[in-house]
Short mmCIF file of C-alpha atoms and ligand atoms in Angstrom, two decimals:
data_model
loop_
_atom_site.label_atom_id
_atom_site.label_comp_id
_atom_site.label_asym_id
_atom_site.label_seq_id
_atom_site.Cartn_x
_atom_site.Cartn_y
_atom_site.Cartn_z
CA MET A 277 50.63 70.03 18.45
CA PRO A 278 53.25 67.62 19.81
CA GLU A 279 53.83 67.45 23.56
CA LEU A 280 56.54 69.76 24.82
CA ASP A 281 59.93 68.15 24.71
CA LEU A 282 61.00 69.93 27.85
CA PRO A 283 60.57 67.88 31.00
CA GLN A 284 57.47 68.95 32.82
CA ARG A 285 57.73 70.19 36.35
CA GLN A 286 55.13 69.00 38.77
CA THR A 287 54.54 69.33 42.47
CA THR A 288 52.67 66.74 44.44
CA ASP A 289 49.95 68.15 46.63
CA ALA A 290 49.71 65.12 48.92
CA LEU A 291 45.96 65.56 48.78
CA MET A 292 44.14 62.48 49.97
CA LEU A 293 40.86 61.60 48.28
CA ALA A 294 37.81 60.94 50.44
CA GLY A 295 34.73 59.20 49.06
CA PHE A 296 36.46 55.85 48.47
CA TRP A 297 37.10 52.48 50.09
CA TYR A 298 40.54 51.97 51.62
CA ARG A 299 42.28 48.92 53.03
CA ALA A 300 42.68 49.46 56.77
CA LEU A 301 44.11 46.28 58.32
CA PRO A 302 44.78 42.67 57.31
CA ALA A 303 41.74 40.64 58.34
CA ASP A 304 43.83 38.07 60.21
CA HIS A 305 45.14 40.80 62.55
CA VAL A 306 41.64 41.70 63.73
CA HIS A 307 40.17 39.36 66.33
CA ARG A 308 36.78 39.15 67.97
CA ASN A 309 36.32 41.22 71.12
CA GLN A 310 39.59 43.06 70.54
CA LEU A 311 40.18 46.65 69.58
CA HIS A 312 42.78 47.72 67.05
CA LYS A 313 44.10 51.09 66.01
CA ALA A 314 44.44 52.17 62.38
CA THR A 315 44.92 55.48 60.59
CA LEU A 316 43.49 56.33 57.17
CA LEU A 317 43.79 59.78 55.59
CA GLU A 318 44.98 61.13 58.96
CA ILE A 319 41.75 59.91 60.56
CA PRO A 320 42.37 57.83 63.69
CA LEU A 321 40.18 54.72 63.71
CA VAL A 322 39.36 51.96 66.14
CA ILE A 323 38.61 48.70 64.38
CA GLY A 324 37.27 45.44 65.73
CA ARG A 325 34.86 42.56 65.25
CA ASP A 326 31.60 41.87 67.05
CA LEU A 327 30.57 38.51 68.52
CA GLN A 328 29.55 37.27 65.06
CA GLY A 329 32.90 38.30 63.61
CA GLN A 330 31.44 41.29 61.72
CA PRO A 331 34.03 44.05 61.43
CA PHE A 332 33.38 47.67 62.42
CA ALA A 333 35.25 50.96 62.30
CA LEU A 334 34.71 54.01 64.50
CA ARG A 335 36.57 57.28 64.78
CA ASP A 336 39.03 56.69 67.59
CA ALA A 337 37.91 59.68 69.65
CA CYS A 338 34.99 59.76 72.05
CA PRO A 339 32.44 62.42 71.02
CA HIS A 340 32.29 63.52 74.68
CA ARG A 341 35.85 64.65 75.34
CA GLY A 342 38.01 62.94 72.75
CA MET A 343 39.25 59.92 74.70
CA PRO A 344 40.67 57.28 72.32
CA LEU A 345 38.00 54.61 72.19
CA ASN A 346 40.55 51.88 71.48
CA ARG A 347 41.43 52.12 75.20
CA GLY A 348 37.86 51.38 76.17
CA LYS A 349 36.03 48.21 77.10
CA PHE A 350 34.35 46.13 74.42
CA ASP A 351 31.90 43.34 75.17
CA GLY A 352 31.39 42.23 71.58
CA GLU A 353 28.45 44.60 71.04
CA ASN A 354 28.97 47.93 72.76
CA LEU A 355 32.12 49.88 73.29
CA GLU A 356 32.50 51.71 76.59
CA CYS A 357 34.65 54.83 76.78
CA PRO A 358 37.24 54.53 79.59
CA TYR A 359 36.74 58.14 80.78
CA HIS A 360 33.05 58.55 81.73
CA GLY A 361 31.67 55.22 80.61
CA TRP A 362 29.54 56.36 77.68
CA GLN A 363 28.59 53.36 75.58
CA PHE A 364 28.32 53.20 71.81
CA ASP A 365 26.89 50.69 69.36
CA VAL A 366 29.95 49.69 67.35
CA HIS A 367 28.15 49.32 64.02
CA ASN A 368 26.52 52.73 63.76
CA GLY A 369 28.31 54.63 66.52
CA GLN A 370 25.06 55.55 68.27
CA CYS A 371 25.30 56.40 71.94
CA GLU A 372 23.46 53.83 74.09
CA LEU A 373 24.23 54.92 77.61
CA ILE A 374 25.50 57.93 79.57
CA PRO A 375 25.97 56.70 83.14
CA SER A 376 26.06 60.18 84.72
CA LEU A 377 22.49 61.07 83.68
CA THR A 378 19.85 61.01 86.40
CA SER A 379 16.40 59.60 85.70
CA ASP A 380 14.82 63.06 85.32
CA GLN A 381 17.43 64.37 82.86
CA THR A 382 16.13 64.20 79.34
CA LEU A 383 19.22 64.51 77.13
CA LYS A 384 18.46 62.66 73.88
CA ILE A 385 21.42 60.32 73.91
CA ASP A 386 20.32 58.46 70.78
CA ARG A 387 21.16 61.59 68.79
CA ILE A 388 24.79 61.37 69.84
CA TYR A 389 27.15 59.40 67.63
CA ALA A 390 30.77 58.42 67.66
CA GLY A 391 31.69 58.74 63.96
CA SER A 392 31.24 55.35 62.34
CA TYR A 393 32.49 54.23 58.94
CA PRO A 394 31.19 51.57 56.58
CA CYS A 395 33.41 48.53 56.97
CA GLU A 396 33.75 45.31 54.95
CA GLU A 397 35.98 42.28 54.88
CA GLN A 398 37.21 41.42 51.41
CA ASP A 399 40.12 39.27 50.18
CA SER A 400 42.16 39.19 53.42
CA PHE A 401 41.57 42.83 54.35
CA ILE A 402 39.24 44.96 56.42
CA TRP A 403 38.21 47.82 54.14
CA VAL A 404 36.84 51.11 55.43
CA TYR A 405 34.85 53.61 53.41
CA ILE A 406 36.03 57.13 54.07
CA SER A 407 33.03 59.25 53.27
CA ASP A 408 33.20 62.67 51.74
CA PRO A 409 33.05 64.86 53.71
CA SER A 410 34.14 62.47 56.42
CA PRO A 411 31.93 62.40 59.54
CA GLU A 412 33.29 64.82 62.05
CA GLY A 413 33.00 62.11 64.63
CA ALA A 414 32.02 64.18 67.56
CA GLY A 415 28.43 65.09 68.03
CA TYR A 416 25.38 64.36 66.05
CA SER A 417 26.60 63.08 62.70
CA LYS A 418 24.88 59.89 61.66
CA PRO A 419 26.94 57.15 60.01
CA SER A 420 27.43 57.54 56.29
CA GLU A 421 26.66 54.86 53.74
CA ALA A 422 28.98 53.58 51.05
CA PRO A 423 27.61 53.89 47.50
CA ASP A 424 29.16 50.57 46.43
CA ALA A 425 30.92 47.48 47.83
CA ALA A 426 34.64 47.34 48.61
CA PRO A 427 36.85 46.42 45.62
CA GLN A 428 37.51 42.74 44.97
CA ILE A 429 40.23 40.76 43.28
CA GLU A 430 39.19 39.12 40.07
CA LYS A 431 39.09 35.34 40.49
CA ILE A 432 38.82 33.38 37.30
CA SER A 433 38.22 29.88 38.69
CA PRO A 434 36.66 28.75 41.99
CA LYS A 435 39.84 27.24 43.47
CA TYR A 436 42.76 29.50 44.17
CA ASN A 437 45.39 30.55 46.67
CA LEU A 438 45.37 33.97 48.25
CA ALA A 439 48.23 35.82 49.93
CA TYR A 440 49.07 39.35 50.93
CA LEU A 441 52.10 41.52 51.58
CA GLN A 442 52.44 44.96 53.15
CA ALA A 443 55.08 47.64 53.32
CA GLU A 444 54.99 51.10 54.85
CA MET A 445 56.61 53.90 52.91
CA PRO A 446 57.65 57.26 54.38
CA VAL A 447 56.35 59.17 51.35
CA SER A 448 53.05 60.76 50.37
CA ILE A 449 50.34 58.83 48.55
CA ASP A 450 51.30 60.50 45.27
CA HIS A 451 54.91 59.33 45.43
CA GLY A 452 53.74 55.87 46.46
CA ILE A 453 51.42 55.65 43.47
CA ILE A 454 53.68 57.07 40.81
CA GLY A 455 56.45 54.82 42.11
CA LEU A 456 54.13 51.88 41.66
CA MET A 457 53.27 52.73 38.05
CA ASP A 458 56.77 53.80 37.07
CA PRO A 459 58.27 51.42 34.49
CA ALA A 460 61.75 52.95 34.35
CA HIS A 461 63.08 52.05 37.79
CA GLY A 462 62.94 48.28 37.19
CA PRO A 463 66.46 47.77 35.82
CA PHE A 464 67.98 49.83 38.65
CA VAL A 465 65.91 48.91 41.67
CA HIS A 466 64.75 45.36 40.96
CA GLN A 467 67.99 43.60 40.21
CA ALA A 468 68.76 40.13 41.48
CA TRP A 469 71.03 37.47 40.06
CA TRP A 470 68.09 35.06 39.71
CA TRP A 471 65.94 37.73 38.16
CA ARG A 472 67.48 40.28 35.92
CA THR A 473 70.44 42.59 35.70
CA ARG A 474 70.44 46.18 34.52
CA HIS A 475 71.85 44.93 31.23
CA SER A 476 68.58 43.26 30.32
CA ILE A 477 67.13 46.74 29.68
CA HIS A 478 65.42 46.92 26.31
CA GLU A 479 62.89 48.96 24.38
CA LYS A 480 59.23 48.34 25.13
CA LYS A 481 56.03 49.49 23.50
CA LYS A 482 52.70 49.26 25.29
CA ASN A 483 49.18 50.23 24.35
CA PHE A 484 47.07 52.18 26.78
CA GLU A 485 43.40 53.04 26.79
CA PRO A 486 41.13 55.13 29.00
CA ILE A 487 38.74 53.32 31.37
CA PRO A 488 36.32 54.90 33.84
CA ASN A 489 38.34 56.72 36.52
CA GLY A 490 41.61 55.35 35.20
CA PHE A 491 43.60 53.77 32.41
CA ARG A 492 44.49 50.31 31.17
CA MET A 493 47.63 48.83 29.73
CA SER A 494 45.84 46.76 27.12
CA ALA A 495 46.10 42.96 27.06
CA HIS A 496 49.55 42.04 25.81
CA THR A 497 52.22 39.40 26.19
CA PRO A 498 54.09 40.45 29.33
CA SER A 499 57.69 41.63 29.22
CA SER A 500 60.11 38.77 29.31
CA ASN A 501 61.53 40.23 32.52
CA SER A 502 58.27 40.55 34.47
CA ALA A 503 57.80 38.45 37.59
CA PRO A 504 54.68 36.35 37.16
CA TYR A 505 55.50 35.89 33.50
CA LYS A 506 58.66 33.95 34.30
CA LEU A 507 56.67 31.63 36.54
CA LEU A 508 53.88 31.17 34.01
CA ARG A 509 56.41 30.27 31.33
CA LEU A 510 56.83 27.02 33.21
CA TYR A 511 53.20 26.18 32.45
CA ALA A 512 52.23 27.55 29.11
CA ASP A 513 53.77 28.51 25.87
CA ALA A 514 54.96 32.09 25.82
CA ASP A 515 52.56 33.41 23.18
CA SER A 516 49.45 32.23 25.00
CA ILE A 517 50.27 34.39 28.04
CA THR A 518 48.52 37.74 28.26
CA THR A 519 48.40 40.35 30.94
CA THR A 520 46.19 43.38 31.54
CA ILE A 521 47.06 46.10 34.02
CA ASP A 522 44.54 48.70 35.19
CA PHE A 523 44.93 51.73 37.35
CA VAL A 524 41.78 53.22 38.83
CA LEU A 525 41.38 56.14 41.25
CA PRO A 526 42.03 56.58 44.05
CA ASN A 527 44.75 53.96 44.41
CA LEU A 528 43.91 50.62 42.77
CA ARG A 529 46.28 48.70 40.52
CA THR A 530 44.90 45.46 39.15
CA GLU A 531 46.97 42.99 37.20
CA THR A 532 45.50 39.90 35.59
CA ILE A 533 47.65 37.36 33.82
CA ARG A 534 46.18 34.42 31.96
CA ALA A 535 47.85 31.41 30.41
CA GLY A 536 45.33 28.85 29.23
CA LYS A 537 43.56 27.57 32.34
CA TYR A 538 46.11 29.14 34.64
CA TRP A 539 45.77 32.65 35.96
CA PHE A 540 47.30 35.04 38.41
CA SER A 541 45.62 38.21 39.54
CA SER A 542 46.55 40.89 42.02
CA LEU A 543 45.08 44.01 43.52
CA THR A 544 47.67 46.42 44.85
CA THR A 545 46.65 49.51 46.77
CA VAL A 546 48.64 52.46 48.04
CA THR A 547 46.84 53.77 51.09
CA PRO A 548 47.30 57.27 52.46
CA ILE A 549 48.00 57.00 56.19
CA THR A 550 49.05 60.59 56.70
CA ARG A 551 50.14 63.35 54.33
CA SER A 552 53.68 62.02 54.47
CA HIS A 553 53.16 58.27 54.86
CA CYS A 554 51.53 55.61 52.79
CA ARG A 555 51.33 51.83 52.83
CA ILE A 556 51.43 49.38 49.95
CA ASP A 557 49.27 46.28 50.23
CA VAL A 558 49.57 43.62 47.57
CA VAL A 559 46.95 40.88 47.56
CA ALA A 560 47.34 38.15 44.97
CA ALA A 561 45.16 35.23 43.94
CA TRP A 562 46.33 32.47 41.63
CA ASN A 563 45.61 28.92 40.58
CA LEU A 564 49.08 27.86 39.47
CA PHE A 565 51.35 26.03 41.92
CA ARG A 566 48.28 25.02 43.87
CA TRP A 567 49.57 21.46 43.95
CA LEU A 568 53.04 22.56 45.03
CA PRO A 569 53.33 22.83 48.82
CA PHE A 570 55.77 25.71 48.56
CA GLY A 571 54.15 27.46 45.59
CA ALA A 572 52.65 30.19 47.72
CA ASP A 573 55.97 30.68 49.49
CA LEU A 574 57.78 30.98 46.21
CA LEU A 575 55.42 33.65 44.95
CA LYS A 576 55.54 35.43 48.27
CA PHE A 577 59.31 35.32 48.20
CA VAL A 578 59.46 36.93 44.77
CA PHE A 579 56.94 39.63 45.65
CA ALA A 580 58.36 40.31 49.09
CA LYS A 581 61.70 40.92 47.45
CA PHE A 582 60.20 43.44 45.00
CA VAL A 583 58.16 45.25 47.59
CA GLU A 584 61.15 45.46 49.92
CA GLN A 585 63.28 46.91 47.11
CA ASP A 586 60.60 49.53 46.47
CA ARG A 587 60.29 50.29 50.17
CA ARG A 588 64.02 50.82 50.59
CA THR A 589 64.09 53.03 47.51
CA MET A 590 61.26 55.21 48.78
CA GLU A 591 62.92 55.46 52.17
CA MET A 592 65.96 56.94 50.43
CA GLN A 593 63.76 59.14 48.25
CA ALA A 594 62.05 60.50 51.37
CA GLU A 595 65.38 62.01 52.43
CA GLY A 596 65.53 64.03 49.24
CA LEU A 597 61.87 64.95 49.41
CA LYS A 598 62.31 66.58 52.82
CA HIS A 599 63.48 69.67 51.01
CA ASN A 600 60.38 69.84 48.85
CA PRO A 601 61.92 69.64 45.40
CA HIS A 602 59.89 69.93 42.22
CA LEU A 603 59.27 66.78 40.24
CA MET A 604 60.06 66.21 36.62
CA LEU A 605 57.87 63.93 34.62
CA ILE A 606 59.27 62.93 31.24
CA ASP A 607 57.67 61.26 28.25
CA ASP A 608 56.97 58.50 27.72
CA ALA A 609 58.11 56.69 30.84
CA ASP A 610 56.35 59.07 33.22
CA ARG A 611 53.20 59.49 31.16
CA PRO A 612 51.18 57.16 33.45
CA ALA A 613 52.23 59.37 36.37
CA LYS A 614 51.00 62.43 34.47
CA TRP A 615 47.69 60.68 33.85
CA TYR A 616 47.41 59.96 37.54
CA PHE A 617 47.75 63.65 38.43
CA GLN A 618 45.36 64.63 35.65
CA LEU A 619 42.79 62.04 36.74
CA LYS A 620 42.99 63.26 40.29
CA ALA A 621 42.56 66.87 39.20
CA ALA A 622 39.64 65.92 36.90
CA HIS A 623 37.98 63.98 39.74
CA LEU A 624 38.26 66.94 42.12
CA GLU A 625 37.02 69.33 39.45
CA ALA A 626 33.99 67.11 38.77
CA LYS A 627 33.22 67.06 42.48
CA ARG A 628 33.57 70.80 42.74
CA THR A 629 31.33 71.57 39.78
CA GLY A 630 28.94 68.61 39.91
CA VAL A 631 29.57 68.05 36.20
CA ALA A 632 30.60 64.54 35.03
CA MET A 633 34.34 63.93 35.15
CA LYS A 634 36.21 64.75 31.98
CA HIS A 635 38.70 61.98 31.27
CA PRO A 636 42.17 63.35 30.57
CA MET A 637 42.92 60.73 27.86
CA ALA A 638 41.34 61.37 24.48
CA GLY A 639 41.62 57.73 23.37
CA PRO A 640 43.96 54.75 23.08
CA LEU A 641 47.64 55.41 22.49
CA THR A 642 51.03 53.71 22.52
CA LEU A 643 53.89 54.57 24.84
CA LYS A 644 57.53 53.61 24.38
CA TRP A 645 60.34 53.39 26.88
CA ARG A 646 63.37 51.30 27.76
CA SER A 647 63.28 49.17 30.88
S1 LIG B 749 35.42 61.22 77.11
FE1 LIG B 749 34.36 59.46 76.57
S2 LIG B 749 32.81 59.32 78.01
FE2 LIG B 749 33.75 61.18 78.47
FE1 LIG B 750 59.06 48.73 41.89
#
């Protein structure tokens, strides 16, 4: 049976998925012996580095009486709460000292933990694993372990440049993500005289296929009006350029473009900060323009412009969303957004039942739209 022709109504639930790695802070913001605040999935965190530079993440609330630990004292190993001086090992959150205890009091302090989260530095970011269910922080919960390593950008040759960009958006994770995968806003939001005008809109056809936990826009020659493509055209002949774009739960968009020995790859994440706020982090690696002193700046300029256009758009959208309207998702341009909601639902269902996740896509298919 063909899909309904009526636009489909959909409500976002703003549900944030635990059990995944999330980007918390840019690595170059986090210095040794300093404490930094971050919020992920409405969980307040204190993040820092030990004497060796190893990053750590603790719940930013003392298990004693909730004092924010980011206000405490940190000697590069232990963090001391500013209220009653309890000390915690920053890597596992274990309590090391309670100064008020007398020598004959036998409280087992090593059973007390400040909630600690697995933490890794990867491609310019400190990543934090938000376990499921997340440690309650207070009390006796031991630190959880991550089942895998934090996601990495694909690097195709050993020498490359790396840069990142961030933007905060006053919308829920779902709006952030479907905005990111939405092909139809390009001609209206991303106009610039040196880039494209809305008149360059034309029909496009792309092949998609299911991949574990997500979907892929199969390798194809990029649209003539896509950003990295225009830059790569300077290096290689148009037909040799291919791009692959993946989306994988909970929030990872990977794009890899290859043109002979040149490549560009990016990992964009939309991170849930709170139910109503998210942040986009774009990290890109590339080996073109490496010899050009301003190559990185040029790329950053192009991407900063795009991200800023998206940010401004979502700021406006947030005004409309205050009143909790329904969403309409239309075929084919909004099909990736529908897949996102279906993947999320399938993931939650699999977790609830313990049965392997049922992928919402039956197989490869082609979508058409104008953009
Ligand atoms: S609140 Fe932290 S030591 Fe008491
Ligand atoms: Fe955009």
